[in-house]
Amino acid sequence: MAKASSKKKAEEKKPEYIHVTFNRPRQYSWSTGRYLGHFYAEAKENKRIVGNRCPKCKDIWLPPTPVCPKCKVDMGWDWAELPQTGEVYQYTYLVMPLWDPHYGEKWANPYPSAIILLDNGVFYRHRLEETDKDKLRAGIRVQAVWKEDYEERGHGMADILYFKTIDEQEAKRCLQ
Amino acid sequence: MPNRVAIVGIGQTYHKSKRPDVSQPEMVAEAVRAALADAQLSIQDVEAVFSANMETFEAIYLPDHGMAAEVGAFGKPGFKVNTGGTTGGSVVAEGFYMVASGLFDIAMVIGFEKQDCGDTTAAITAAVTPIWGKGAATGAIGEFAKQALSYIETSGATEEHAAMIRLKADRNACRNPYAHLKLGLKSVDEILQSAYLVWPLRILDFCPQSCGACALIFASEQRAKKITKKPVWIADVEVVHQEPFRAGVFGDPTGKETYTQHVACERLYKRNGISNPRKDIDMAEIYEPSNWEEMNLYEHFHFCEKGEGWKLIEKGITEIEGEFPVNCSGGVIATNPIGATPVIRVAEAALQIRGDAGEHQAPKDIKTAIATALGGPNWTVLVLLKRSL
């Protein structure tokens, strides 16, 4: 008797069950916030690398920050465009596989990752195009290579594919 | 003035790559029981339990929740901390703060890691946020390969020096019953023949993934003197964090990435009247994920001048029989249960002060020792231990 009545109720109003499927990739969503959001927008719209400047110590911070880590003051909204050329300061060349911790994909391999000293003295961590270990060394001149398709950009620092090796003369042309 | 705090109980597990015989809580309980036995205390005497683990390294969330019963934390105050590689150092600092403040008379700190459960490197790469830095993460190995390269370029050290450090670590580990890798390495050449993991780091140049746990029992001055004849006093603790996950530069000339070791040492040494660490301190247990980083850390902790870290091993100064022994236990390159690792540094330094290190006891009399933790984006925790205050 009770069973029949609950069945009748179910027909009247459907319970709000939550349905979860596990046979597809996780759908993650992260927020950039206002400051890093501006970095993302400049990369997507203008292919620019931007950092923000502390009103007190005048240092440029990358990634941009709402509060200067050193001075502990609000950064305000003072943006600086950073050069897209620089030199490899430190690097590593990974041959072991690394896995994306969120989606389980295997990352490209071999994989040269570098800390690049941009021409205004700000450090930027990115990957390098050069995969020949013997051609890598500290001090080589590099330049950012962007994703050209506007629709493919919008992923912050991943809008730059990698930094490619350039010679000094080419670097001078880029700076002009 | 804070209350004086002493270490009155020390316990650790043996270390292995895999421990399929125990669950994580069972493994942690081995260290807890050993620490209680060492202090000759009952778990009922312990007022609060603080633990440390690299959450998600075992691919589980809240790893401490499953073990409240086994480690005697059930119904007691306490919580888990996680600060990256310094986690075990942070829990020692936490236990120290709690007893020094007078809130508790007897507290236990535990570091643990069971790395056969998860994927440590995947967990580390997840520390780089998806919105900044993902795609340029290299895991711990890549970071320390970068450090090694930069050290080669700036210091004049050679691969032979790194191999000498590795040989020292193995000789000491072979004398330590709790150490993980005991390889019985015979020569520098043997190490130089091991394959590259990530150039210029060889397989033998980097720490293993270990399963293990370490527990320490802290007591206030009054209680400590009743519990043991050999209390080891925590003379001072220093913790320095920095802005995480910017470029992650080793030796940033712009000063934006602080050398937390420098800041931490400056404060700790000044407070304790240490002008020449190698003379004023008798030995060190340092957190060196690689042999190259060990030479680098000698310099950062002011055991020598800048660019001369490799000379300490060349002269045998940091050998167990040397003038200033470093890592008599075999160190992190032999044993690395990450969350427990810095707790082990403190435990091993305390054993040296007590004179209870057995086969790996330094021949010189150790009255003062320093234990260090390194991790996350180059954070530092320093613990200064003394036989008498």
Coordinates of C-alpha atoms in Angstrom, one line a residue:
Chain A
M1 CA 0.0 0.0 0.0
A2 CA 2.8 2.4 1.0
K3 CA 4.7 1.4 -2.1
A4 CA 1.9 2.3 -4.4
S5 CA 1.3 5.7 -2.8
S6 CA 5.0 6.6 -3.1
K7 CA 4.9 5.6 -6.8
K8 CA 2.0 7.8 -7.3
K9 CA 3.8 10.7 -5.7
A10 CA 6.8 10.2 -7.9
E11 CA 4.6 10.6 -10.9
E12 CA 3.2 13.8 -9.6
K13 CA 6.6 15.4 -8.9
K14 CA 10.0 14.1 -10.0
P15 CA 12.6 14.0 -7.3
E16 CA 15.7 16.1 -8.1
Y17 CA 18.3 13.3 -8.3
I18 CA 21.8 14.3 -9.4
H19 CA 23.1 12.2 -12.2
V20 CA 26.8 11.7 -12.5
T21 CA 28.6 10.0 -15.4
F22 CA 32.2 8.9 -15.1
N23 CA 33.0 8.0 -18.6
R24 CA 34.1 11.4 -19.8
P25 CA 37.0 13.7 -18.8
R26 CA 36.6 15.8 -15.7
Q27 CA 35.3 19.3 -16.4
Y28 CA 37.4 21.8 -14.5
S29 CA 36.9 25.5 -14.2
W30 CA 39.4 27.9 -12.7
S31 CA 39.1 31.7 -12.2
T32 CA 42.0 34.0 -13.1
G33 CA 40.8 36.9 -11.0
R34 CA 41.1 40.5 -12.0
Y35 CA 44.9 40.9 -12.3
L36 CA 45.8 37.7 -13.9
G37 CA 42.6 38.2 -16.0
H38 CA 44.2 41.3 -17.5
F39 CA 47.3 39.3 -18.4
Y40 CA 45.1 36.8 -20.1
A41 CA 43.2 39.5 -22.0
E42 CA 46.4 41.2 -23.2
A43 CA 47.8 37.9 -24.4
K44 CA 44.6 37.0 -26.3
E45 CA 43.8 40.4 -27.8
N46 CA 47.2 41.9 -28.4
K47 CA 49.8 39.1 -28.1
R48 CA 51.5 41.1 -25.3
I49 CA 53.2 39.9 -22.1
V50 CA 52.2 42.3 -19.3
G51 CA 53.3 42.6 -15.7
N52 CA 52.3 45.2 -13.1
R53 CA 54.4 47.8 -11.4
C54 CA 54.5 48.4 -7.6
P55 CA 53.8 52.1 -6.8
K56 CA 56.4 52.0 -4.0
C57 CA 59.4 49.9 -5.2
K58 CA 58.6 50.3 -8.9
D59 CA 59.5 46.6 -9.5
I60 CA 57.5 44.8 -12.2
W61 CA 55.9 41.6 -11.1
L62 CA 55.1 38.6 -13.3
P63 CA 52.6 37.0 -12.8
P64 CA 50.8 40.2 -12.0
T65 CA 49.8 40.5 -8.4
P66 CA 47.3 42.6 -6.5
V67 CA 49.7 43.2 -3.6
C68 CA 53.5 43.7 -3.9
P69 CA 55.1 40.7 -2.1
K70 CA 58.0 42.8 -0.9
C71 CA 56.4 46.2 0.0
K72 CA 53.0 44.7 1.1
V73 CA 51.1 47.5 -0.6
D74 CA 48.2 47.5 -3.0
M75 CA 49.6 47.5 -6.5
G76 CA 47.0 49.7 -8.1
W77 CA 46.6 49.4 -11.9
D78 CA 49.9 50.3 -13.4
W79 CA 50.8 47.9 -16.2
A80 CA 54.0 47.4 -18.1
E81 CA 54.4 45.7 -21.4
L82 CA 57.4 43.3 -21.2
P83 CA 59.8 42.5 -24.0
Q84 CA 59.3 39.3 -25.9
T85 CA 62.9 38.6 -26.2
G86 CA 65.4 37.5 -23.6
E87 CA 68.0 35.0 -22.7
V88 CA 67.9 31.5 -21.2
Y89 CA 68.9 31.9 -17.6
Q90 CA 68.4 28.4 -16.4
Y91 CA 67.0 25.4 -18.2
T92 CA 66.3 21.7 -17.9
Y93 CA 65.7 19.0 -20.5
L94 CA 63.3 16.4 -19.4
V95 CA 63.2 13.0 -21.1
M96 CA 61.1 11.2 -18.5
P97 CA 57.3 11.4 -19.0
L98 CA 55.2 13.9 -17.1
W99 CA 51.5 13.5 -16.8
D100 CA 48.9 16.3 -16.7
P101 CA 47.6 16.0 -13.1
H102 CA 44.1 17.0 -14.1
Y103 CA 43.3 15.2 -17.3
G104 CA 45.9 12.4 -17.3
E105 CA 47.4 13.3 -20.7
K106 CA 51.1 12.7 -21.3
W107 CA 53.0 15.9 -21.9
A108 CA 55.3 16.3 -24.9
N109 CA 58.6 14.7 -24.5
P110 CA 61.5 15.5 -24.6
Y111 CA 60.6 18.7 -23.0
P112 CA 63.0 21.6 -22.5
S113 CA 61.7 24.0 -19.8
A114 CA 63.5 27.3 -19.1
I115 CA 63.6 30.3 -16.9
I116 CA 64.0 33.1 -19.3
L117 CA 65.4 36.5 -18.3
L118 CA 63.4 38.9 -20.4
D119 CA 65.3 41.9 -21.8
N120 CA 63.9 44.2 -19.1
G121 CA 65.2 42.0 -16.3
V122 CA 62.0 40.2 -15.5
F123 CA 62.0 36.4 -15.3
Y124 CA 59.5 34.3 -17.2
R125 CA 59.2 30.5 -17.0
H126 CA 58.3 28.9 -20.3
R127 CA 59.2 26.0 -22.6
L128 CA 61.7 26.2 -25.5
E129 CA 61.3 25.1 -29.1
E130 CA 64.8 23.7 -29.3
T131 CA 64.7 19.9 -28.5
D132 CA 68.4 19.2 -29.3
K133 CA 70.1 19.1 -25.9
D134 CA 73.4 19.9 -27.4
K135 CA 72.1 23.2 -28.7
L136 CA 70.8 24.3 -25.3
R137 CA 72.9 26.4 -23.0
A138 CA 72.4 29.3 -20.6
G139 CA 72.7 32.6 -22.3
I140 CA 71.1 31.7 -25.7
R141 CA 68.9 34.4 -27.1
V142 CA 65.2 33.5 -27.4
Q143 CA 62.0 35.0 -28.6
A144 CA 58.3 34.3 -27.9
V145 CA 56.3 32.5 -30.6
W146 CA 52.6 33.1 -30.3
K147 CA 49.6 31.0 -31.4
E148 CA 48.5 33.0 -34.4
D149 CA 44.9 31.9 -34.4
Y150 CA 42.9 34.3 -32.3
E151 CA 40.3 31.6 -31.5
E152 CA 43.1 29.4 -30.1
R153 CA 44.4 32.0 -27.7
G154 CA 42.8 32.7 -24.3
H155 CA 44.9 30.4 -22.2
G156 CA 47.3 32.9 -20.6
M157 CA 50.9 31.9 -20.8
A158 CA 49.9 29.0 -23.0
D159 CA 49.1 31.5 -25.8
I160 CA 52.8 31.5 -26.3
L161 CA 53.7 28.1 -27.9
Y162 CA 57.4 28.3 -26.9
F163 CA 60.4 30.5 -27.0
K164 CA 62.6 30.0 -30.2
T165 CA 66.3 30.5 -30.4
I166 CA 67.3 33.7 -32.3
D167 CA 70.6 35.3 -33.2
E168 CA 71.7 38.7 -31.9
Q169 CA 70.9 40.6 -35.1
E170 CA 67.4 39.3 -35.2
A171 CA 67.0 40.2 -31.5
K172 CA 68.0 43.8 -32.2
R173 CA 65.4 44.0 -35.0
C174 CA 62.8 42.8 -32.6
L175 CA 63.7 45.5 -30.1
Q176 CA 63.3 48.3 -32.6
Chain B
M1 CA 59.6 34.5 26.8
P2 CA 58.4 31.1 25.5
N3 CA 58.6 28.1 27.7
R4 CA 61.5 25.7 27.1
V5 CA 60.7 22.7 24.9
A6 CA 62.5 19.4 24.8
I7 CA 62.3 16.3 22.5
V8 CA 61.7 13.4 24.9
G9 CA 60.7 10.7 22.4
I10 CA 61.9 9.7 19.0
G11 CA 60.5 7.0 16.7
Q12 CA 60.7 6.1 13.1
T13 CA 59.8 3.3 10.8
Y14 CA 62.2 1.5 8.5
H15 CA 62.0 2.8 4.9
K16 CA 61.2 1.0 1.7
S17 CA 59.8 1.8 -1.8
K18 CA 56.8 -0.3 -1.1
R19 CA 55.0 -1.3 2.1
P20 CA 52.1 -3.6 0.9
D21 CA 52.1 -5.3 4.3
V22 CA 50.5 -2.2 6.0
S23 CA 47.9 0.4 5.4
Q24 CA 49.0 4.0 5.8
P25 CA 47.6 4.3 9.4
E26 CA 49.3 1.1 10.4
M27 CA 52.6 2.3 9.0
V28 CA 52.3 5.6 10.9
A29 CA 51.4 3.8 14.1
E30 CA 54.8 1.9 14.0
A31 CA 56.5 5.3 14.4
V32 CA 54.1 6.5 17.0
R33 CA 54.6 3.3 19.1
A34 CA 58.4 3.6 18.7
A35 CA 58.3 7.2 19.9
L36 CA 56.2 6.3 22.9
A37 CA 58.4 3.4 23.8
D38 CA 61.5 5.7 23.5
A39 CA 59.9 8.2 25.9
Q40 CA 58.5 5.4 28.1
L41 CA 55.1 7.2 27.9
S42 CA 51.6 6.0 27.3
I43 CA 49.5 7.5 24.5
Q44 CA 47.2 8.7 27.4
D45 CA 50.0 11.1 28.4
V46 CA 50.0 12.8 25.0
E47 CA 47.7 15.8 25.1
A48 CA 47.7 16.8 21.5
V49 CA 48.7 15.2 18.1
F50 CA 49.9 17.1 15.1
S51 CA 50.6 15.4 11.8
A52 CA 52.2 16.3 8.5
N53 CA 51.7 14.7 5.1
M54 CA 51.8 15.8 1.4
E55 CA 48.1 15.7 0.8
T56 CA 47.3 14.2 -2.6
F57 CA 50.7 12.6 -3.0
E58 CA 49.0 9.4 -2.1
A59 CA 46.1 10.4 -4.3
I60 CA 43.8 10.8 -1.3
Y61 CA 42.3 13.8 0.4
L62 CA 42.5 14.2 4.2
P63 CA 44.9 11.3 4.7
D64 CA 45.0 12.0 8.4
H65 CA 41.3 11.2 8.9
G66 CA 41.7 7.5 8.5
M67 CA 44.3 7.2 11.2
A68 CA 43.0 9.0 14.3
A69 CA 42.5 5.7 16.2
E70 CA 45.8 4.1 15.2
V71 CA 48.0 7.1 16.3
G72 CA 46.1 7.9 19.4
A73 CA 44.7 11.2 18.2
F74 CA 41.1 10.3 18.6
G75 CA 39.3 12.9 20.6
K76 CA 42.4 15.0 21.1
P77 CA 43.3 18.4 19.9
G78 CA 45.5 18.6 16.8
F79 CA 45.5 18.9 13.1
K80 CA 47.5 18.2 10.0
V81 CA 49.8 20.7 8.1
N82 CA 51.0 20.7 4.6
T83 CA 53.5 23.3 3.3
G84 CA 55.2 21.3 0.5
G85 CA 58.6 19.8 1.1
T86 CA 58.9 21.7 4.4
T87 CA 55.7 20.0 5.7
G88 CA 57.7 17.9 8.3
G89 CA 59.6 21.1 9.4
S90 CA 56.3 23.0 9.7
V91 CA 54.9 20.3 12.0
V92 CA 58.0 20.4 14.2
A93 CA 57.6 24.2 14.4
E94 CA 53.9 23.7 15.1
G95 CA 54.5 21.3 18.0
F96 CA 57.2 23.6 19.3
Y97 CA 54.9 26.7 19.2
M98 CA 52.2 24.7 21.0
V99 CA 54.4 23.5 23.9
A100 CA 56.4 26.7 24.0
S101 CA 53.2 28.7 24.4
G102 CA 52.2 26.7 27.5
L103 CA 49.0 25.4 25.9
F104 CA 50.2 21.8 26.1
D105 CA 52.8 20.0 28.3
I106 CA 53.2 17.0 26.1
A107 CA 52.5 17.0 22.4
M108 CA 53.4 14.6 19.6
V109 CA 54.3 15.5 16.0
I110 CA 54.2 13.0 13.2
G111 CA 55.4 13.1 9.6
F112 CA 54.4 10.4 7.2
E113 CA 54.3 9.4 3.5
K114 CA 53.3 6.2 1.8
Q115 CA 54.5 6.9 -1.7
D116 CA 53.6 3.4 -3.1
C117 CA 49.9 4.6 -3.2
G118 CA 50.0 7.5 -5.5
D119 CA 51.9 9.5 -8.2
T120 CA 54.2 12.0 -6.4
T121 CA 55.4 13.8 -9.6
A122 CA 51.9 14.3 -10.9
A123 CA 50.9 15.7 -7.5
I124 CA 53.9 18.1 -7.6
T125 CA 53.1 19.3 -11.1
A126 CA 49.6 20.1 -9.8
A127 CA 51.2 22.6 -7.5
V128 CA 51.7 24.8 -10.5
T129 CA 48.3 26.3 -10.9
P130 CA 46.3 25.6 -14.1
I131 CA 46.1 29.4 -14.7
W132 CA 49.7 30.1 -14.2
G133 CA 52.7 27.9 -15.0
K134 CA 51.0 24.8 -16.1
G135 CA 52.8 23.5 -19.2
A136 CA 56.2 24.7 -17.9
A137 CA 56.2 22.5 -14.7
T138 CA 59.0 20.0 -14.5
G139 CA 58.4 18.2 -11.2
A140 CA 61.0 18.1 -8.5
I141 CA 63.6 16.4 -10.7
G142 CA 63.5 19.1 -13.4
E143 CA 63.8 21.8 -10.8
F144 CA 66.9 20.2 -9.2
A145 CA 68.4 19.5 -12.6
K146 CA 68.2 23.2 -13.2
Q147 CA 69.8 23.9 -9.9
A148 CA 72.6 21.4 -10.7
L149 CA 73.3 23.0 -14.1
S150 CA 73.4 26.4 -12.5
Y151 CA 75.7 25.2 -9.8
I152 CA 78.1 23.6 -12.3
E153 CA 78.2 26.9 -14.2
T154 CA 78.8 29.2 -11.3
S155 CA 80.8 27.2 -8.7
G156 CA 83.5 25.2 -10.4
A157 CA 82.2 22.0 -9.0
T158 CA 82.5 18.9 -11.1
E159 CA 80.5 15.7 -11.4
E160 CA 83.2 14.0 -9.3
H161 CA 82.3 16.3 -6.3
A162 CA 78.7 15.4 -6.7
A163 CA 79.7 11.7 -6.7
M164 CA 81.8 12.2 -3.5
I165 CA 78.7 13.6 -1.8
R166 CA 76.7 10.6 -3.0
L167 CA 79.3 8.2 -1.7
K168 CA 79.3 9.9 1.7
A169 CA 75.5 9.6 1.9
D170 CA 75.6 5.9 1.0
R171 CA 78.4 5.1 3.4
N172 CA 76.3 6.7 6.2
A173 CA 73.0 5.1 5.1
C174 CA 74.6 1.7 5.2
R175 CA 75.3 2.3 8.9
N176 CA 71.7 3.5 9.6
P177 CA 69.2 0.7 10.2
Y178 CA 66.3 3.0 9.2
A179 CA 67.7 4.2 5.9
H180 CA 66.0 3.2 2.6
L181 CA 68.7 3.0 -0.1
K182 CA 71.8 1.1 1.1
L183 CA 73.7 0.5 -2.1
G184 CA 77.1 -0.3 -0.8
L185 CA 78.7 2.0 -3.3
K186 CA 82.4 1.6 -3.5
S187 CA 83.8 4.4 -5.7
V188 CA 83.2 7.7 -7.4
D189 CA 83.5 6.0 -10.7
E190 CA 80.7 3.6 -9.9
I191 CA 78.4 6.7 -9.4
L192 CA 79.6 8.4 -12.5
Q193 CA 78.6 5.3 -14.5
S194 CA 74.9 5.6 -13.5
A195 CA 72.5 6.7 -16.2
Y196 CA 71.2 10.2 -16.5
L197 CA 67.7 10.8 -15.1
V198 CA 67.5 14.4 -16.3
W199 CA 70.8 15.8 -17.5
P200 CA 73.0 16.5 -15.5
L201 CA 71.2 14.5 -12.7
R202 CA 72.0 10.8 -12.7
I203 CA 69.7 8.3 -11.1
L204 CA 72.1 8.0 -8.2
D205 CA 72.1 11.8 -7.8
F206 CA 68.5 12.1 -6.8
C207 CA 66.4 11.0 -3.8
P208 CA 64.2 7.9 -3.9
Q209 CA 60.5 7.7 -3.2
S210 CA 60.2 6.1 0.2
C211 CA 57.4 4.9 2.5
G212 CA 57.9 5.7 6.1
A213 CA 56.9 7.8 9.1
C214 CA 58.6 9.6 12.0
A215 CA 57.2 10.7 15.3
L216 CA 58.6 13.0 18.0
I217 CA 57.3 13.7 21.5
F218 CA 57.8 17.2 22.8
A219 CA 57.5 18.1 26.5
S220 CA 57.7 21.3 28.6
E221 CA 60.8 21.8 30.7
Q222 CA 59.3 20.6 33.9
R223 CA 57.8 17.4 32.4
A224 CA 60.8 16.7 30.2
K225 CA 63.2 16.5 33.1
K226 CA 61.0 13.9 34.8
I227 CA 60.5 11.9 31.6
T228 CA 64.1 11.5 30.5
K229 CA 67.7 11.9 31.6
K230 CA 68.6 12.9 28.1
P231 CA 66.2 15.6 26.9
V232 CA 67.2 17.3 23.6
W233 CA 66.3 21.0 23.8
I234 CA 64.8 22.9 20.9
A235 CA 66.8 26.0 21.3
D236 CA 65.2 27.8 18.4
V237 CA 63.0 27.5 15.3
E238 CA 62.9 29.7 12.3
V239 CA 60.4 29.5 9.4
V240 CA 60.7 31.6 6.2
H241 CA 58.2 31.3 3.4
Q242 CA 58.2 33.3 0.1
E243 CA 55.9 34.3 -2.7
P244 CA 55.3 30.9 -4.3
F245 CA 55.4 29.9 -7.9
R246 CA 56.7 32.9 -9.7
A247 CA 59.6 31.9 -12.0
G248 CA 61.2 29.6 -9.4
V249 CA 64.7 30.8 -10.1
F250 CA 67.6 29.4 -8.2
G251 CA 69.8 32.3 -7.4
D252 CA 67.6 35.1 -8.7
P253 CA 69.9 38.1 -9.2
T254 CA 66.9 40.5 -9.0
G255 CA 66.2 39.4 -5.4
K256 CA 62.6 38.9 -6.2
E257 CA 62.9 35.2 -5.3
T258 CA 64.3 35.4 -1.8
Y259 CA 66.9 32.9 -0.8
T260 CA 64.8 31.9 2.2
Q261 CA 67.9 30.0 3.6
H262 CA 69.7 33.3 3.9
V263 CA 66.9 35.1 5.6
A264 CA 66.3 32.1 8.0
C265 CA 70.0 31.8 8.8
E266 CA 70.5 35.5 9.4
R267 CA 67.7 35.5 12.0
L268 CA 68.4 32.2 13.7
Y269 CA 72.2 32.7 13.9
K270 CA 71.8 36.3 15.2
R271 CA 69.3 35.3 17.9
N272 CA 71.6 32.5 19.1
G273 CA 74.9 34.2 18.9
I274 CA 76.2 32.0 16.1
S275 CA 79.0 33.9 14.2
N276 CA 80.7 30.9 12.6
P277 CA 78.2 28.1 12.1
R278 CA 80.8 25.4 11.4
K279 CA 82.4 26.1 14.7
D280 CA 79.4 27.1 16.9
I281 CA 77.3 24.1 15.6
D282 CA 78.6 20.6 15.8
M283 CA 76.8 18.9 13.0
A284 CA 73.9 19.3 10.6
E285 CA 71.0 17.2 9.2
I286 CA 70.0 19.0 6.0
Y287 CA 67.2 18.4 3.5
E288 CA 69.1 17.7 0.3
P289 CA 67.0 16.2 -2.5
S290 CA 70.1 15.8 -4.6
N291 CA 73.9 15.7 -4.0
W292 CA 74.2 18.9 -6.1
E293 CA 71.8 20.7 -3.9
E294 CA 73.7 19.6 -0.8
M295 CA 76.8 21.5 -2.0
N296 CA 74.6 24.5 -2.7
L297 CA 73.0 24.3 0.7
Y298 CA 76.5 24.3 2.5
E299 CA 76.9 27.7 1.0
H300 CA 73.4 29.0 1.8
F301 CA 73.7 27.9 5.5
H302 CA 77.1 29.6 5.6
F303 CA 79.0 26.4 6.4
C304 CA 81.5 27.8 3.9
E305 CA 82.0 30.8 1.5
K306 CA 79.9 31.2 -1.6
G307 CA 81.1 28.9 -4.5
E308 CA 83.1 26.7 -2.1
G309 CA 80.5 24.1 -1.1
W310 CA 82.3 21.4 -3.1
K311 CA 85.5 22.1 -1.2
L312 CA 83.9 20.8 2.0
I313 CA 83.5 17.3 0.5
E314 CA 86.8 17.4 -1.2
K315 CA 88.5 18.0 2.1
G316 CA 86.3 15.4 3.9
I317 CA 85.0 18.1 6.3
T318 CA 81.3 16.9 6.1
E319 CA 82.1 13.2 6.4
I320 CA 80.8 11.4 9.5
E321 CA 84.4 11.5 10.9
G322 CA 85.0 15.0 9.7
E323 CA 85.2 18.3 11.4
F324 CA 81.6 19.2 10.6
P325 CA 79.5 16.0 9.8
V326 CA 76.5 16.6 7.6
N327 CA 73.8 14.0 7.3
C328 CA 75.3 11.1 9.4
S329 CA 71.9 9.4 8.7
G330 CA 72.6 9.1 5.0
G331 CA 70.2 12.0 4.3
V332 CA 67.4 12.6 2.0
I333 CA 69.2 11.2 -1.1
A334 CA 69.1 7.8 0.7
T335 CA 65.6 8.1 2.3
N336 CA 62.8 10.4 1.3
P337 CA 59.3 9.8 2.8
I338 CA 58.5 13.4 1.9
G339 CA 56.1 14.5 4.7
A340 CA 58.3 12.6 7.3
T341 CA 61.7 13.7 5.8
P342 CA 62.2 17.0 7.8
V343 CA 60.9 15.3 11.0
I344 CA 63.6 12.6 10.4
R345 CA 66.2 15.4 10.1
V346 CA 65.3 16.7 13.5
A347 CA 65.1 13.1 14.9
E348 CA 68.5 12.2 13.6
A349 CA 70.1 15.4 14.8
A350 CA 68.5 14.7 18.3
L351 CA 69.9 11.2 18.3
Q352 CA 73.4 12.5 17.6
I353 CA 73.0 14.9 20.6
R354 CA 71.8 12.1 22.8
G355 CA 74.6 9.9 21.6
D356 CA 72.1 7.3 20.6
A357 CA 72.6 7.1 16.8
G358 CA 74.4 3.7 17.1
E359 CA 76.5 2.7 14.1
H360 CA 76.1 6.1 12.5
Q361 CA 76.9 8.2 15.6
A362 CA 79.5 10.8 14.7
P363 CA 82.8 10.2 16.6
K364 CA 83.0 13.9 17.8
D365 CA 80.8 15.0 20.8
I366 CA 77.7 16.6 19.4
K367 CA 76.3 19.2 21.7
T368 CA 74.6 21.5 19.2
A369 CA 73.0 20.5 15.9
I370 CA 70.9 22.1 13.2
A371 CA 68.2 20.4 11.2
T372 CA 66.8 22.0 8.0
A373 CA 63.8 21.6 5.8
L374 CA 63.5 22.7 2.2
G375 CA 60.5 22.7 -0.1
G376 CA 57.6 24.2 -2.0
P377 CA 59.0 27.2 -3.8
N378 CA 62.3 27.1 -1.9
W379 CA 60.9 27.6 1.6
T380 CA 63.0 27.0 4.7
V381 CA 62.5 25.8 8.2
L382 CA 65.5 25.6 10.6
V383 CA 65.5 23.9 14.0
L384 CA 68.4 24.4 16.4
L385 CA 68.9 21.6 18.9
K386 CA 71.1 21.6 22.1
R387 CA 72.1 19.2 24.8
S388 CA 71.8 21.9 27.4
L389 CA 70.3 25.3 27.4

